[in-house]
Coordinates of C-alpha atoms and ligand atoms in Angstrom, one line a residue:
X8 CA 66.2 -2.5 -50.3
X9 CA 67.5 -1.9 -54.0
X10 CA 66.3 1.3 -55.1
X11 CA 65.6 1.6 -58.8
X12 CA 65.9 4.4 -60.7
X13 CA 62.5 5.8 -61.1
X14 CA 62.3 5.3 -64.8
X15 CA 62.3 1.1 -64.8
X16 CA 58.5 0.1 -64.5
X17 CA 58.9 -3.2 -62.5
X18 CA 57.3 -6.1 -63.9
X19 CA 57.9 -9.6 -63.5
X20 CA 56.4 -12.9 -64.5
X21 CA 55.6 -16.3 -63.9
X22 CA 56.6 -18.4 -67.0
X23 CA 55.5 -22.5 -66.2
X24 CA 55.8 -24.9 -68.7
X25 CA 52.7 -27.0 -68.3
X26 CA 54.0 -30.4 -67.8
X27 CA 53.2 -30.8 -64.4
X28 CA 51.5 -30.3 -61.2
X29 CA 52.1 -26.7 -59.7
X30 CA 55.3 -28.0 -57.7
X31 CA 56.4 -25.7 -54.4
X32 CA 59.3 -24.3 -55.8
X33 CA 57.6 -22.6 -58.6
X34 CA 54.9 -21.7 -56.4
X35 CA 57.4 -20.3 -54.5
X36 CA 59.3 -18.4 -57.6
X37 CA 55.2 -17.7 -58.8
X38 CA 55.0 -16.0 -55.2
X39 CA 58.1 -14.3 -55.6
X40 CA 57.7 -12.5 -58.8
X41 CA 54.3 -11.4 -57.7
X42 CA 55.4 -9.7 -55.0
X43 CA 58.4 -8.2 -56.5
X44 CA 55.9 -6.1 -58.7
X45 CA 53.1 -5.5 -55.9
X46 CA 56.4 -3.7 -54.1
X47 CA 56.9 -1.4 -56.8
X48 CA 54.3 -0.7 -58.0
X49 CA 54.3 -3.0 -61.4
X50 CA 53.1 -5.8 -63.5
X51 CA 53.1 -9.6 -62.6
X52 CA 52.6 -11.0 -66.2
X53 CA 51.4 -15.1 -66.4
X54 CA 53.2 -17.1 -70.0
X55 CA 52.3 -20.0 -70.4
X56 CA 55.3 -21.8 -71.9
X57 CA 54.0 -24.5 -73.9
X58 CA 56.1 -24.4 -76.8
X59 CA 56.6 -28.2 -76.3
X60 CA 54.0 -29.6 -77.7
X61 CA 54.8 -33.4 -76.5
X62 CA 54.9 -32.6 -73.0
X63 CA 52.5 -29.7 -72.4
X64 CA 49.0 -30.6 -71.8
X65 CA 45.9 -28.2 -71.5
X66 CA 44.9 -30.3 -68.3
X67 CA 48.2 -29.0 -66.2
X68 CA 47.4 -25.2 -68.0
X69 CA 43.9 -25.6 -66.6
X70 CA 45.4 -26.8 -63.1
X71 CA 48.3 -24.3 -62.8
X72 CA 46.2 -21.2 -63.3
X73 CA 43.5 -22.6 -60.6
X74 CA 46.6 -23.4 -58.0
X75 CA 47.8 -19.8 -58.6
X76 CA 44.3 -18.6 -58.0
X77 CA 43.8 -20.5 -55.1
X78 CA 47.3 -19.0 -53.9
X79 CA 45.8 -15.7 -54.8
X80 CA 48.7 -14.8 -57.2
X81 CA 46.7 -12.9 -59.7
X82 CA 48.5 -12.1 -62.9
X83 CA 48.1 -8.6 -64.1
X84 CA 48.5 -10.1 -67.6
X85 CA 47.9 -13.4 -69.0
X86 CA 45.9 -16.1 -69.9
X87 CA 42.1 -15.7 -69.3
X88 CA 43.0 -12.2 -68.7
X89 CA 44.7 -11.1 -72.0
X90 CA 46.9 -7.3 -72.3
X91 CA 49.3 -5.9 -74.5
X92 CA 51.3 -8.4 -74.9
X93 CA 48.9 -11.1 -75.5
X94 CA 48.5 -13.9 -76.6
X95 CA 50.2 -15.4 -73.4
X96 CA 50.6 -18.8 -74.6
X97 CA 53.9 -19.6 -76.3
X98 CA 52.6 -22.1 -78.6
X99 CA 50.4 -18.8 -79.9
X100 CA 53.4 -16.8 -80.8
X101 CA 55.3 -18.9 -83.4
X102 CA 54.4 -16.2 -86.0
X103 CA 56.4 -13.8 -84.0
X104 CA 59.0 -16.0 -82.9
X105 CA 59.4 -16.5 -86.9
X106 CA 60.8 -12.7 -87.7
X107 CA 63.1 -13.2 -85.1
X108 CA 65.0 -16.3 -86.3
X109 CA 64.6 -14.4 -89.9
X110 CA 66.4 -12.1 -88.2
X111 CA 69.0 -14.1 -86.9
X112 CA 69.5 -16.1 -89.7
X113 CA 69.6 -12.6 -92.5
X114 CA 72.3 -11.6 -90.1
X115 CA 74.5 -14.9 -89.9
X116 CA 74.4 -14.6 -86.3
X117 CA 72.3 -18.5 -86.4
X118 CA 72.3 -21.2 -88.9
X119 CA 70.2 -24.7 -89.7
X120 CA 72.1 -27.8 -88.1
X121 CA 71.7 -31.1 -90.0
X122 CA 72.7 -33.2 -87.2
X123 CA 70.6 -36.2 -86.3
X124 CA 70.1 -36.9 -82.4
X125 CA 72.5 -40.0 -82.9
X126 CA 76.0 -37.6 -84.5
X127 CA 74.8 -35.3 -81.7
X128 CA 74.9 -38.6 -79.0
X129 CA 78.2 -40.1 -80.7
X130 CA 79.8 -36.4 -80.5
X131 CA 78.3 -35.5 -76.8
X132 CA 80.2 -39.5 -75.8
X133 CA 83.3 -38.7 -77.4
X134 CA 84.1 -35.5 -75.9
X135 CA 82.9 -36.4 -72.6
X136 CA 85.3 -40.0 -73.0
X137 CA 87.6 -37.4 -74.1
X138 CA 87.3 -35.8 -70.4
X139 CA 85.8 -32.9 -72.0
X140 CA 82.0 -30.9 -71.0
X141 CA 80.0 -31.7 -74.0
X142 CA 79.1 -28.9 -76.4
X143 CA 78.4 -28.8 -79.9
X144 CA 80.5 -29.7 -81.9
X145 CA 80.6 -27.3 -84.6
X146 CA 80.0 -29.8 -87.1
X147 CA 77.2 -27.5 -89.3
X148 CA 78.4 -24.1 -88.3
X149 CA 80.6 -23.3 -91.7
X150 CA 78.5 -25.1 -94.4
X151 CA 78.6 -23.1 -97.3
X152 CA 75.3 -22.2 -99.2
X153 CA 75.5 -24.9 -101.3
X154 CA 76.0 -27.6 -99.2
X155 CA 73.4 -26.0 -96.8
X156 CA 71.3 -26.1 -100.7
X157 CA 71.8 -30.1 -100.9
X158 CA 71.0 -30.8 -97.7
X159 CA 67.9 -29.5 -97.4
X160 CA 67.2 -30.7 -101.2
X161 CA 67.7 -34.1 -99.7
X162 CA 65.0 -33.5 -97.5
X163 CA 66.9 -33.7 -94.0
X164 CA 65.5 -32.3 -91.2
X165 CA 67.3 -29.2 -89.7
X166 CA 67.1 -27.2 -86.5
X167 CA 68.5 -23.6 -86.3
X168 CA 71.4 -23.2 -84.0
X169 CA 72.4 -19.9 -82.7
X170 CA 76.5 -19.0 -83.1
X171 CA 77.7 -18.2 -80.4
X172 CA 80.4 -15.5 -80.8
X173 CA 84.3 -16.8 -80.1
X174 CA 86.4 -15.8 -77.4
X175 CA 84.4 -13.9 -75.7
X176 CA 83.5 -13.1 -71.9
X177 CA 80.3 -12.5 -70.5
X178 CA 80.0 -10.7 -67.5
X179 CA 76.8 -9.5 -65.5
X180 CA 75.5 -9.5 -62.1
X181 CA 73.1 -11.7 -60.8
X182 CA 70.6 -9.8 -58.2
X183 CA 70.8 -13.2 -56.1
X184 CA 74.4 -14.5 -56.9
X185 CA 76.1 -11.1 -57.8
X186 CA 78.9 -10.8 -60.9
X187 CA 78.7 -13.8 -62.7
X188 CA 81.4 -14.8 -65.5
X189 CA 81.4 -17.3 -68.7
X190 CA 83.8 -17.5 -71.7
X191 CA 81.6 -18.2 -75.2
X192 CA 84.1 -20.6 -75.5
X193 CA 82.4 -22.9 -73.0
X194 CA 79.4 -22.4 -75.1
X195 CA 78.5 -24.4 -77.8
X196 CA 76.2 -23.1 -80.5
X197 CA 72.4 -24.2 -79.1
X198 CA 69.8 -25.1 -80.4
X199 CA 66.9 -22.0 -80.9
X200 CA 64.1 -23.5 -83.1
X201 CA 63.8 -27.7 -82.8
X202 CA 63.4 -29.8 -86.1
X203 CA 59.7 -29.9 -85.3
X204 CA 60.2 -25.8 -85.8
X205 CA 59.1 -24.9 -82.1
X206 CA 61.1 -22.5 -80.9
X207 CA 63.4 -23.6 -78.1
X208 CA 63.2 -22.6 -74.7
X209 CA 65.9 -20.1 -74.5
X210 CA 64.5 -18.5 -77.6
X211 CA 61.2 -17.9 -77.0
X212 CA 61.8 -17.5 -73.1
X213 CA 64.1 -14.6 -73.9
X214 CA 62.3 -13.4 -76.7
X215 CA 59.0 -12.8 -74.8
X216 CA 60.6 -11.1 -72.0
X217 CA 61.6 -8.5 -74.0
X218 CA 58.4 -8.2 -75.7
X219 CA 56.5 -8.2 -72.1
X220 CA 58.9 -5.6 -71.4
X221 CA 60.0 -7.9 -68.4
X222 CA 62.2 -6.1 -65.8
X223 CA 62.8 -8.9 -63.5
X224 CA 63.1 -12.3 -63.8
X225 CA 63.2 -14.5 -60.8
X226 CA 63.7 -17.9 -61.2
X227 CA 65.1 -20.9 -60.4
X228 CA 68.9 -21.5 -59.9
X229 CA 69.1 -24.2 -62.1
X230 CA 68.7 -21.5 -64.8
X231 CA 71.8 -19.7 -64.1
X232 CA 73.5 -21.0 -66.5
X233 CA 70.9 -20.4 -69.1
X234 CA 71.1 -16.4 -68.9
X235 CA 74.6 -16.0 -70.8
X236 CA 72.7 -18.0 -73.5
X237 CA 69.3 -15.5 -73.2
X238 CA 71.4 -12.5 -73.0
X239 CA 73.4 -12.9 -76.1
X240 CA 70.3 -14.5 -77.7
X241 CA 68.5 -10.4 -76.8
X242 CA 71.5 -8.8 -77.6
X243 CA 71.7 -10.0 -81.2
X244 CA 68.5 -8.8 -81.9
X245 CA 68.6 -5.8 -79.8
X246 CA 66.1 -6.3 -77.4
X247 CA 66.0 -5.2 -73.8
X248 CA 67.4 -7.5 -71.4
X249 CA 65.8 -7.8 -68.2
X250 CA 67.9 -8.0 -64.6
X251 CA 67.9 -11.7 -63.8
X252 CA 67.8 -12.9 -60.5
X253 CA 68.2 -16.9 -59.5
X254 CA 66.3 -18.1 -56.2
X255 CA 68.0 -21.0 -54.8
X256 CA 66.8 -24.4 -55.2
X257 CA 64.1 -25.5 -52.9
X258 CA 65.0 -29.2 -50.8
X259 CA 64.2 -31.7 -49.1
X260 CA 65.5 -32.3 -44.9
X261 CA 67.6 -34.6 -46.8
X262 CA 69.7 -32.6 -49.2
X263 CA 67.7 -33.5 -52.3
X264 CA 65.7 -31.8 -54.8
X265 CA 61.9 -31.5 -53.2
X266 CA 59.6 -34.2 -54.9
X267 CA 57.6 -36.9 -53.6
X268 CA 59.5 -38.5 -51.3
X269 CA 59.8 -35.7 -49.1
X270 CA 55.2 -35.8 -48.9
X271 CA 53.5 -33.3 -50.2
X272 CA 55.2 -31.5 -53.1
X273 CA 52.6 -30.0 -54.9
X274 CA 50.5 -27.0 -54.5
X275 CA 47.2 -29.5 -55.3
X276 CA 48.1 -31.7 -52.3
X277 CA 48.7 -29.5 -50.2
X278 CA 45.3 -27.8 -50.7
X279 CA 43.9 -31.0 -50.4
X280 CA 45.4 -32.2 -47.3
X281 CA 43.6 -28.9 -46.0
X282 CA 46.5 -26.3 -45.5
X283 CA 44.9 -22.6 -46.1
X284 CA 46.4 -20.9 -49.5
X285 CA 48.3 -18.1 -46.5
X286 CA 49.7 -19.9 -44.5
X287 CA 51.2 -21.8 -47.8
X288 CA 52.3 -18.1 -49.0
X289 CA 53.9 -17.6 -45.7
X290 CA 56.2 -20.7 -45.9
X291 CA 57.7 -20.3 -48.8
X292 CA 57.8 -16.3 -48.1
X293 CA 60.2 -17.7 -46.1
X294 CA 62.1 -20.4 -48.3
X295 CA 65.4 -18.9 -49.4
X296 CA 64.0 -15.1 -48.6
X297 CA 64.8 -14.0 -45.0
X298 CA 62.4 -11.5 -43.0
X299 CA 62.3 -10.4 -39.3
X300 CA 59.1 -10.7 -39.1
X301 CA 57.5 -13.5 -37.7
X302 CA 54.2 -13.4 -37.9
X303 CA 51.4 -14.8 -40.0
X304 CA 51.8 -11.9 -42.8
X305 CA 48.8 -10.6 -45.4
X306 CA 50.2 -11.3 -49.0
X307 CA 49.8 -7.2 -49.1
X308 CA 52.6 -7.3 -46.4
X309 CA 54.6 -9.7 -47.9
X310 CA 54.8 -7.2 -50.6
X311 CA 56.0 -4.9 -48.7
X312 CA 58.5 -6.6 -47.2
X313 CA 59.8 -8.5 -50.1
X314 CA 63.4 -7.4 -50.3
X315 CA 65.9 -8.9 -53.3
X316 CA 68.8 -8.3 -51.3
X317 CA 67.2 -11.0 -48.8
X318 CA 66.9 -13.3 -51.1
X319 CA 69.7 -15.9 -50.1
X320 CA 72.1 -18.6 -52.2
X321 CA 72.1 -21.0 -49.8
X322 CA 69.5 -23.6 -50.8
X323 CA 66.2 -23.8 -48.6
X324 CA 65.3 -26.7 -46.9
X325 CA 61.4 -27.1 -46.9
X326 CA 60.1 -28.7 -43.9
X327 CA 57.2 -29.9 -43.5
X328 CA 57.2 -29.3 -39.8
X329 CA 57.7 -25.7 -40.9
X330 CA 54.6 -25.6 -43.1
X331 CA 52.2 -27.0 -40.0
X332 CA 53.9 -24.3 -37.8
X333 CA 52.5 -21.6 -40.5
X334 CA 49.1 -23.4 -40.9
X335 CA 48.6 -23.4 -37.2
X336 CA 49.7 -19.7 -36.7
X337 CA 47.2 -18.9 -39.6
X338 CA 44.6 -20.6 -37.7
X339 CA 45.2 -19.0 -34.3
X340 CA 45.1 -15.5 -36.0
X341 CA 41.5 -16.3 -37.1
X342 CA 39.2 -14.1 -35.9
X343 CA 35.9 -16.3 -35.2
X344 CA 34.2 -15.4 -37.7
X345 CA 36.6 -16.1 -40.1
X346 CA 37.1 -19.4 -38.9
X347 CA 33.5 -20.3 -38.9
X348 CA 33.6 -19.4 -42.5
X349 CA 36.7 -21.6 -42.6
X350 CA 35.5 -24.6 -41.3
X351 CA 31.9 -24.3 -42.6
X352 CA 32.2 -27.7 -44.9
X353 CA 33.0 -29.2 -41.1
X354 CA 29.6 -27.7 -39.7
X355 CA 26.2 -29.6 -39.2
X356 CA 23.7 -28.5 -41.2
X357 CA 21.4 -25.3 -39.3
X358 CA 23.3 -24.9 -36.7
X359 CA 22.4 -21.7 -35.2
X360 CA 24.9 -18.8 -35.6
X361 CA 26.2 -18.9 -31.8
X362 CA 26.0 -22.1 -31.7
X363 CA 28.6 -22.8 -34.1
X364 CA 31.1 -19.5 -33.0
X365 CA 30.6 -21.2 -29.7
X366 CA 32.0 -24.3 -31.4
X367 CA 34.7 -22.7 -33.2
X368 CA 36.0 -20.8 -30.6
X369 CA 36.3 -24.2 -28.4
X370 CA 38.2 -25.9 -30.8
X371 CA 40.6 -23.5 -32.6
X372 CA 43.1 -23.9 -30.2
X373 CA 43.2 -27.8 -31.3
X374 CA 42.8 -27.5 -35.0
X375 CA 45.6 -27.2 -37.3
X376 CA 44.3 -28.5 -40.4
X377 CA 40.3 -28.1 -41.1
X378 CA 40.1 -32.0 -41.0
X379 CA 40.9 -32.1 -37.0
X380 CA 37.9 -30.3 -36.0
X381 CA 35.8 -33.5 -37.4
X382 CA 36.6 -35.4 -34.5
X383 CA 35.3 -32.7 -32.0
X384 CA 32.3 -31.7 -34.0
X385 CA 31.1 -35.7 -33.2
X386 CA 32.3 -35.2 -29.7
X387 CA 30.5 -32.2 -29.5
X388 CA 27.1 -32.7 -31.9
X389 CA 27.3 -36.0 -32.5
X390 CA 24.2 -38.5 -31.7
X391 CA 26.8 -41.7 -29.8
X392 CA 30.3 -41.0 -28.3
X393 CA 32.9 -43.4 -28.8
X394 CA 34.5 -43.6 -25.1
X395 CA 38.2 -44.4 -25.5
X396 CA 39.4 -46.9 -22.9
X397 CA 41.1 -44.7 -20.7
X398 CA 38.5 -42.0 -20.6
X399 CA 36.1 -44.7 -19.8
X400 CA 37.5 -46.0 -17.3
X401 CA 38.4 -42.7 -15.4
X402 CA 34.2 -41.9 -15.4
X403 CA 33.7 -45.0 -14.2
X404 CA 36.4 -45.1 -11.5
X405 CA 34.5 -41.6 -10.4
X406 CA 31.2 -43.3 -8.9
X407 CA 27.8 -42.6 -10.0
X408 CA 27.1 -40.2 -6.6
X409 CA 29.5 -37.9 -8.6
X410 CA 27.7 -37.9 -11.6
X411 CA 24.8 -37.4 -10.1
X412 CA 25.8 -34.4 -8.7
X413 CA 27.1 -33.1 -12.5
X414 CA 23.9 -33.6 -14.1
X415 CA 21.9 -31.5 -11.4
X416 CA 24.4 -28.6 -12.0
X417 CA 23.9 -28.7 -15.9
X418 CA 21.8 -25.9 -17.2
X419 CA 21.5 -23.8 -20.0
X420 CA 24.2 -20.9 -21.4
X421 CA 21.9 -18.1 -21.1
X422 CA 20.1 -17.4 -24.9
X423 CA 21.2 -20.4 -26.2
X424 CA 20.8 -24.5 -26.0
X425 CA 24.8 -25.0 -25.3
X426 CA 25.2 -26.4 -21.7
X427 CA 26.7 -24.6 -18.6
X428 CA 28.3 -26.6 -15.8
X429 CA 27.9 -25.1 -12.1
X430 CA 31.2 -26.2 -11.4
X431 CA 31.5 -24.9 -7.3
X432 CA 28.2 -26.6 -7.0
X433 CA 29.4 -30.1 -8.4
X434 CA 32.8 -29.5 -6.3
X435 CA 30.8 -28.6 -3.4
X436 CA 28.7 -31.7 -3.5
X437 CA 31.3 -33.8 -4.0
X438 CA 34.1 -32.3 -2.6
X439 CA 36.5 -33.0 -5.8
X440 CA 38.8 -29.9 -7.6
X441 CA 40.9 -29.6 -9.9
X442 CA 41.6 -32.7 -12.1
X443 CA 39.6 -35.2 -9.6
X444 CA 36.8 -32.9 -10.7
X445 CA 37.7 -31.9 -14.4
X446 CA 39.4 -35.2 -15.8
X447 CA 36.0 -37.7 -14.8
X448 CA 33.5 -34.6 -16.5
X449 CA 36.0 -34.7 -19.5
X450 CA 36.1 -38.2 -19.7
X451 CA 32.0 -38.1 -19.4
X452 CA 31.3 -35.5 -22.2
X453 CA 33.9 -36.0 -24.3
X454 CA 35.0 -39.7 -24.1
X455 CA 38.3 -38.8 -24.1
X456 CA 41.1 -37.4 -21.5
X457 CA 42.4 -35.0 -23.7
X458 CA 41.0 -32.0 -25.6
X459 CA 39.7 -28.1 -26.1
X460 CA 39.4 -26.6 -22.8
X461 CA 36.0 -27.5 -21.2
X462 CA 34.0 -25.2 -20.5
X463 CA 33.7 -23.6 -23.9
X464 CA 33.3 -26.8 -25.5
X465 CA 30.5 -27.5 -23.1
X466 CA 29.2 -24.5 -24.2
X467 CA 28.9 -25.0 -27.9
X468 CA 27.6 -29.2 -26.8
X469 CA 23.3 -29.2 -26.0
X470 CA 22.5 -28.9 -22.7
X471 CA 20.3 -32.4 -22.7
X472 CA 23.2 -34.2 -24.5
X473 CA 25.4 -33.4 -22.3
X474 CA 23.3 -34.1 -18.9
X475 CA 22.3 -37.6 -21.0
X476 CA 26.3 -38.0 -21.5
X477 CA 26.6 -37.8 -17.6
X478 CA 23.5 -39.1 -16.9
X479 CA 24.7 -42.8 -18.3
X480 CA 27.3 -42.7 -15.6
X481 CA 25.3 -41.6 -12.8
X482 CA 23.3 -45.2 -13.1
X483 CA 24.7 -47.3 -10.1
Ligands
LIG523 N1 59.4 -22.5 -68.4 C1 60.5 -22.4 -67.6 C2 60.4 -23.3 -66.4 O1 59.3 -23.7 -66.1 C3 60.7 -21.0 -67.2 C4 62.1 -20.6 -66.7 C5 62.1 -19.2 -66.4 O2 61.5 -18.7 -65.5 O3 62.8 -18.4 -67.1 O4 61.4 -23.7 -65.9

């Protein structure tokens, strides 16, 4: 475990840029940050980064907050919730973004570019024909006053542009990827409020961490390169700069970026498909973070064993083998109750209590998702049983006499209407045992050879269905 000193109040946040579905890997940094803070103690802040206004949409804003509910990733701070820091949506914050680029600008340290998108395209060609990384040019960072004057008395559009100091190295650590180094030099002067006058993302994604008074940010690798940028962006304006930490990227089994292709990438579909919110949590608990322990894990002891220094570089493959595995172990650590609860949609309308814990208790060892206890609730409650071939064939190859003998030695589960089977009496009048005896009652009651152990599904099954289920076999 990193210790901190005591004097840095921990808190982290979740910054999504609404333009989207809730995908895993920001559940999974969302996840992250939260329990960073719940281990120390601190703040898990929510920003809504929605500074874009042509690809942010109040739709995916709505959606994200109800995904990170349903994952039961309360934000300390945030929308719907507000604090000191509000308002939590970036496109709410231009007025203070404004003093800062006054700031800037008063200072020298950034200055309006005049470049349309096609110098910026001819430039970015050029130098990479040229065999060199594209970065801006220069091309408006010494206008004098007056030309900066005539310019914008032409009425051309400008963006401001943040200078980048020369010859400079920047050195930090990374709480992932350790000491990191870039030379300014590699930098080109970027872009900090568009020609729309939204701020730009490493403005106002910087900006606000400081004035959330952000300790920690964990995010994405594929923002590595961004935190040279944010620092200096924080250190001209002398504002705190948090301790960055970049989670590697989550992928696919085959090496590529999770999306689509790889099924369900979103935190919507997955909740849809039926997979509980925890056993989500606990999959991607374990997605580049490594723990010992292997068990389904509350997200109170995820907190506590959230540890930075196990957060790994490698990138994590998500599997959706993997997920299942979690899903199932979140399913077998139901307690009955729970799992009635669970499955209630699946239920039929007034069942009696026992009657449906009987139920549930027969077929949690056969249900992964809520979805695959549909199946044995019409095996089990409903009016006419499908008989698969097989299964129909092996209560018919076992004689009516047999049958016979099952549906005398049905009764009644003492207090309730599930049925009871007097199994030594049906061997003993027939002289069958093991699977002689059990796959032809299986086959009978269930209409299929395979399934939850018997007698507990028998239990949960009325006692006059399942003697008329045997009884239609018993006919010569
Ligand atoms: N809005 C950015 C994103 O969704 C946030 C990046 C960050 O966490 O700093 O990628």
């Amino acid at each position: 475990m990193i210790t901190l000193p005591p004097a840095v109040k921990v808190a982290t946040r979740f910054a999504p840029s609404p333009s989207g579905e809730l995908h895993l890997g920001n559940a999974r940094t969302a996840l992250f940050n939260c329990l960073l803070a719940r281990r120390h103690g601190g703040r898990f802040v929510l920003r809504i980064e929605d500074t874009d206004a042509d690809r942010s949409e109040q739709r995916f804003t709505a959606a994200l907050l109800a995904d990170l509910l349903w994952l039961e990733l309360a934000w300390d701070e945030g929308p719907d919730r507000g604090g000191p820091a509000a308002p939590y949506h970036q496109s709410e914050r231009s007025v203070l973004y404004q003093q800062y680029f006054e700031q800037l600008e008063r200072a020298g340290l950034a200055y309006p570019c005049f470049c349309t998108p096609l110098e910026l395209e001819l430039s970015r060609r050029a130098q990479l024909a040229a065999g060199r990384p594209p970065r801006y040019a220069g091309t408006c960072r010494a206008l004098s006053d007056a030309e900066r004057a005539a310019r914008l008395a032409e009425g051309r559009k400008s963006s401001l542009r943040f200078r980048v100091p020369d010859g400079r190295s920047l050195e930090f650590d990374d709480l992932v990827y350790g000491p990191q180094r870039f030379l300014t030099d590699d930098i080109g002067d970027f872009i900090i409020r568009r020609d729309n006058g939204a701020a730009g993302f490493l403005f106002s994604n910087a900006v606000d961490d400081a004035l959330m008074q952000i300790s920690h940010v964990l995010r994405g690798a594929d923002h590595l390169t961004n935190t040279p940028r944010q620092r200096l962006i924080l250190a001209a304006l002398d504002l705190p700069i948090p301790q960055y930490g970049h989670v590697s990227l989550l992928i696919g089994p085959d090496g590529q970026p999770l999306s689509k292709r790889h099924g369900a990438a979103s935190v919507r579909e997955l909740r849809e498909a039926g997979y509980a919110s925890l056993a989500v949590c606990n999959d991607l608990f374990r997605l580049g973070h490594s723990t010992a322990n292997n068990r389904v894990l509350s997200l109170a002891q995820m907190g506590a064993a959230f540890e930075l220094t196990h957060l790994q570089r490698a990138s994590a493959h998500f599997e959706s083998s993997q997920l299942r595995h979690w899903q199932s172990e979140w399913v077998q650590s139901l307690t009955v109750e729970q799992a009635r609860i669970w499955l209630a949609p699946l239920l039929p309308a007034g069942l009696a209590p026992e009657q449906a814990d009987a139920f549930v208790t027969a077929v949690l060892p056969n249900v992964v998702l809520a979805e695959d206890a549909r199946l044995w609730r019409e095996v089990v409650f409903g009016e006419a049983l499908t008989y698969e071939p097989p299964a129909l064939e092996a209560a018919r190859a076992a004689g009516a006499e047999f049958f016979r003998a099952a549906a005398a030695a049905i009764g009644t589960q003492t207090g309730g209407t599930g049925g009871r089977l007097d199994l030594a009496a049906v061997s003993d009048a027939t002289g069958r045992r093991g699977a002689a005896l059990f796959t032809p009652l299986r086959a009978a009651l269930t209409g299929r050879l395979h399934g939850p152990q018997l007698a507990p599904l028998l239990a949960a099954m009325p006692a006059a269905r399942a003697r008329a289920r045997l009884l239609q076999f018993a006919r010569p």
